[in-house]
Amino acid sequence: MKQPVYSVVIPAYNEQEVIRETYMRLTDVMQKMSETYELIFVNDGSKDQTAYIIAEFCEKDPAVRLINFTRNFGHMSAISAGMEHARGQAIFVIDADLQDPPEVFPIMAEKWKEGYHVVYGKRLQRKGESVFKRLSAKLFYKFIRRMTSVDLPPDTGEFRLIDRQVCDVVNKLPEKNRYIRGLVSWVGFKQVPVEYVREARFAGKTKYPLRKMFLFAMDAITSFSYKPLKLATFAGFLISFVSFLYILYVIYEYFFTDRTVAGWASTIAAILFTQGIVLMILGLMGEYIGRIYTELQNRPNYIIQEIIEKDND
């Protein structure tokens, strides 16, 4: 197949309710752009009919390719697989749920033609999300910008256009725990935002509940910063200093006053507090050690069961 101008990477997990609409809207947008293109759907171990529906697209449309994983390897792995198999000069990344509108692609493409290597979507509004979700997302971006050394733009996701050169550089990065938007920001190059309104899901349920969002945040922080370890060290010194002052106070009361030294309540409270800090620090260290363990295992980020595409011969 001749190298297309554009590749569109679409990770999908249990999206049978929306995947036909996704295909139609993507096809409509890409055909209007009047350039050669390919749609790369990455089925991340879906348990519904997602893979079968996409396979139908492949039978009738030579622009569609389907990468089937052997199981669910995660959103970042699915995007990585799509980027590694993309053949275009510019690569769009978009989720299958249609919260990020493909109609923004032409604007991104114009920015790319102006010389920008990365054009990322910046959310002006997030429809269909609870107040808690919007607030937690805002706090997450503020927190991660303070905790990491990488300039991560706020209110952005994986929705973006990536130049071929940037894609090749990111694909060569060896780490296993891949936080794609962080890696794309880390490599540099000329980057510019395009603002848009994020819609509510067209159908189906979110694949990022609170638990996954928390784990995602931990991945982001531990991938690009060791500041949490510095904070843990600072907390340890601070608690030790406060404890030392408290010991001096207890000694003073014992020898120079008639007051009885506080008993079990204050002692147990102090012990529980300090032990809680110790356990938190040990857990934090465990996160980093776990990442080292994963890197040393050197297992692949994903395993492909099959790649389906229409034979053009």
XYZ file of C-alpha atoms in Angstrom:
313
model
C 0.000 0.000 0.000
C 1.238 3.475 -0.887
C 2.170 5.592 2.112
C -0.877 7.679 3.063
C -0.671 11.308 4.047
C -2.692 10.736 7.221
C -3.060 7.871 9.657
C -5.836 7.877 12.255
C -5.212 5.746 15.353
C -8.430 4.731 17.157
C -8.067 2.626 20.330
C -11.309 0.792 21.122
C -12.472 -1.271 24.066
C -16.080 -2.489 24.280
C -17.413 0.230 21.956
C -20.002 -1.732 19.957
C -22.685 0.916 20.602
C -20.692 3.721 19.006
C -18.134 2.162 16.655
C -20.303 2.355 13.493
C -20.973 6.053 14.072
C -17.257 6.573 14.757
C -16.330 4.942 11.457
C -18.872 6.966 9.472
C -17.834 10.304 10.965
C -14.129 9.587 10.571
C -14.604 8.474 6.972
C -16.678 11.548 6.165
C -14.072 13.909 7.641
C -11.084 12.204 6.031
C -12.684 12.046 2.573
C -13.443 15.765 2.721
C -9.766 16.460 3.436
C -8.994 15.100 -0.082
C -5.759 13.336 0.916
C -4.879 9.652 1.171
C -5.514 8.201 4.623
C -5.819 5.046 6.695
C -7.951 4.277 9.752
C -6.165 2.047 12.266
C -8.574 0.585 14.802
C -6.843 -1.090 17.756
C -9.159 -3.548 19.501
C -7.869 -3.669 23.073
C -9.303 -7.071 23.990
C -12.963 -6.085 23.713
C -15.461 -8.598 25.116
C -18.385 -7.382 22.992
C -18.869 -7.234 19.201
C -16.432 -4.345 18.618
C -13.835 -6.444 16.760
C -16.419 -8.144 14.514
C -17.965 -4.832 13.528
C -14.581 -3.311 12.642
C -13.692 -6.441 10.666
C -16.774 -5.722 8.527
C -15.361 -2.272 7.781
C -12.100 -3.895 6.670
C -13.908 -6.142 4.173
C -15.421 -3.233 2.253
C -12.986 -0.361 2.901
C -9.267 -0.718 2.008
C -8.476 2.337 4.141
C -9.373 0.457 7.346
C -6.984 -1.755 9.291
C -7.771 -3.662 12.475
C -5.194 -4.643 15.083
C -6.550 -7.254 17.486
C -4.845 -7.724 20.864
C -4.836 -11.119 22.572
C -6.307 -9.464 25.699
C -6.859 -6.053 27.257
C -3.460 -4.353 27.579
C -4.711 -0.843 28.314
C -5.382 2.444 26.572
C -1.740 3.557 26.352
C -0.656 0.224 24.864
C -3.402 0.446 22.251
C -2.287 3.931 21.212
C 1.345 2.769 21.137
C 0.438 -0.123 18.832
C -1.434 2.188 16.496
C 1.449 4.650 16.353
C 3.950 1.876 15.687
C 1.896 0.524 12.773
C 0.914 3.919 11.334
C 2.292 4.634 7.862
C 1.128 8.222 7.405
C 3.165 11.405 7.298
C 0.924 12.774 10.070
C -0.838 10.683 12.696
C -4.127 11.600 14.349
C -4.972 9.978 17.697
C -8.619 9.901 18.761
C -10.698 7.717 21.086
C -13.583 5.718 19.665
C -16.231 7.250 21.961
C -16.631 10.466 19.879
C -16.159 12.772 22.850
C -13.344 14.328 20.843
C -14.830 15.485 17.516
C -13.013 14.320 14.354
C -14.329 17.471 12.670
C -11.366 19.253 14.304
C -8.928 17.250 12.141
C -8.836 19.779 9.243
C -7.859 22.566 11.649
C -5.105 20.393 13.107
C -3.907 19.521 9.614
C -3.658 23.212 8.688
C -1.469 23.847 11.728
C 0.704 20.879 10.740
C 1.123 22.265 7.225
C 2.210 25.564 8.792
C 5.187 23.721 10.284
C 4.045 22.499 13.700
C 5.085 18.963 14.660
C 2.401 18.364 17.303
C -1.098 19.838 17.318
C -2.953 18.878 20.475
C -6.588 19.393 21.372
C -7.269 21.720 24.308
C -10.709 21.385 25.903
C -12.667 24.599 26.351
C -15.675 22.781 27.791
C -16.357 19.223 28.964
C -19.982 18.275 28.315
C -21.683 15.336 29.985
C -19.266 15.213 32.923
C -20.136 15.666 36.587
C -18.902 18.595 38.645
C -16.690 16.169 40.581
C -15.114 14.841 37.367
C -14.376 18.337 36.059
C -12.984 19.496 39.398
C -10.826 16.406 39.860
C -9.494 16.769 36.297
C -8.595 20.412 36.938
C -6.803 19.522 40.172
C -5.015 16.654 38.424
C -3.538 18.908 35.742
C -2.438 21.490 38.300
C -0.891 18.822 40.505
C 0.944 17.047 37.712
C 2.373 20.294 36.335
C 3.849 21.039 39.756
C 5.113 17.518 40.345
C 6.769 16.841 36.986
C 9.598 18.511 35.101
C 7.725 18.203 31.794
C 5.494 21.043 30.603
C 2.192 19.191 30.252
C -0.547 21.471 28.847
C -3.712 21.539 31.005
C -7.075 20.204 29.788
C -5.554 17.996 27.128
C -5.723 14.294 26.389
C -4.393 12.000 23.703
C -6.502 13.759 21.031
C -3.875 15.254 18.730
C -1.958 15.231 15.467
C 1.642 14.005 15.564
C 4.165 14.500 12.775
C 5.928 11.434 11.359
C 9.257 12.540 12.847
C 7.779 12.897 16.345
C 5.978 9.566 16.031
C 9.215 7.787 15.114
C 11.045 9.328 18.082
C 8.296 8.367 20.547
C 8.138 4.832 19.126
C 11.837 4.380 19.819
C 11.569 5.307 23.501
C 12.191 2.046 25.402
C 10.077 2.447 28.544
C 7.218 0.047 29.272
C 4.900 2.272 31.330
C 3.998 4.672 28.549
C 2.183 7.915 29.318
C 1.764 9.062 25.716
C 0.870 12.724 26.171
C 3.778 13.073 28.586
C 6.211 11.413 26.168
C 5.042 13.612 23.296
C 5.559 16.720 25.447
C 8.940 15.446 26.669
C 10.456 14.981 23.192
C 9.935 18.653 22.379
C 9.523 19.903 18.772
C 7.107 22.673 17.768
C 3.758 22.156 19.493
C 0.567 24.194 19.391
C -2.964 23.772 20.819
C -6.291 23.782 19.005
C -9.256 24.590 21.226
C -12.500 22.622 21.020
C -15.573 21.610 23.034
C -15.512 18.048 24.333
C -18.853 16.345 23.869
C -20.603 13.800 26.081
C -20.152 10.161 25.109
C -22.211 9.237 22.055
C -23.068 5.879 23.673
C -21.711 3.345 26.125
C -19.953 3.821 29.449
C -16.729 5.585 30.369
C -13.622 3.389 30.463
C -11.991 5.656 33.061
C -13.784 5.377 36.425
C -12.294 7.008 39.517
C -10.024 4.052 40.331
C -8.481 4.024 36.857
C -8.093 7.801 36.908
C -6.137 7.517 40.162
C -3.867 4.802 38.725
C -3.458 6.883 35.570
C -2.377 9.874 37.663
C 0.145 7.718 39.527
C 1.570 6.506 36.214
C 1.864 10.073 34.963
C 3.663 11.306 38.075
C 6.039 8.369 38.523
C 6.905 8.401 34.794
C 8.221 11.940 34.797
C 9.175 12.941 38.319
C 10.906 11.810 41.498
C 9.620 14.828 43.415
C 7.288 12.610 45.486
C 10.370 10.912 46.920
C 11.799 14.322 47.775
C 8.547 15.258 49.486
C 8.632 11.980 51.414
C 12.137 12.785 52.624
C 11.049 16.277 53.660
C 8.018 14.860 55.487
C 10.268 12.401 57.323
C 12.616 15.145 58.511
C 9.712 17.394 59.503
C 7.990 14.698 61.554
C 11.272 13.762 63.222
C 11.881 17.394 64.143
C 8.373 17.842 65.563
C 8.714 14.583 67.490
C 12.024 15.759 68.967
C 10.422 19.008 70.127
C 7.589 17.040 71.684
C 10.068 14.839 73.566
C 11.757 17.952 74.965
C 8.343 19.219 76.063
C 7.530 15.930 77.792
C 10.880 15.957 79.625
C 10.288 19.547 80.730
C 6.844 18.721 82.105
C 8.158 15.682 83.962
C 11.018 17.442 85.761
C 9.842 21.032 86.130
C 6.046 20.912 86.584
C 3.509 19.055 88.657
C 1.376 18.186 85.680
C 1.028 14.553 84.708
C 2.446 13.652 81.335
C -0.321 12.815 78.836
C -0.922 9.100 78.621
C -2.090 6.576 76.109
C -4.284 8.816 73.950
C -1.539 11.204 72.882
C 1.018 8.417 72.605
C -1.147 6.216 70.410
C -2.162 9.208 68.256
C 1.493 10.089 67.672
C 2.385 6.478 66.866
C -0.483 6.064 64.418
C 0.360 9.332 62.702
C 4.053 8.573 62.257
C 3.398 4.974 61.207
C 0.884 6.200 58.651
C 3.531 8.479 57.168
C 6.040 5.615 57.139
C 3.612 3.314 55.335
C 2.791 6.036 52.825
C 6.474 6.552 52.068
C 7.040 2.800 51.751
C 4.097 2.601 49.344
C 5.515 5.465 47.322
C 8.895 3.761 47.135
C 7.099 0.581 46.115
C 5.544 2.384 43.150
C 8.966 3.365 41.857
C 10.467 -0.047 42.570
C 7.528 -1.647 40.773
C 8.252 0.458 37.702
C 11.903 -0.612 37.803
C 10.773 -4.249 38.066
C 8.493 -3.834 35.037
C 11.302 -2.294 32.986
C 13.712 -5.086 33.921
C 11.206 -7.756 32.880
C 11.347 -6.279 29.368
C 8.032 -7.807 28.350
C 6.244 -6.317 25.323
C 3.632 -3.646 25.953
C 1.099 -5.673 23.993
C 0.664 -8.885 22.001
C -1.087 -8.801 18.629
C -3.340 -11.716 17.783
C -3.996 -10.639 14.204
C -4.032 -7.687 11.828
C -6.997 -7.523 9.453
C -7.041 -5.407 6.308
C -8.461 -5.679 2.824
C -6.170 -7.227 0.239
C -5.654 -4.626 -2.473
C -3.995 -7.018 -4.912
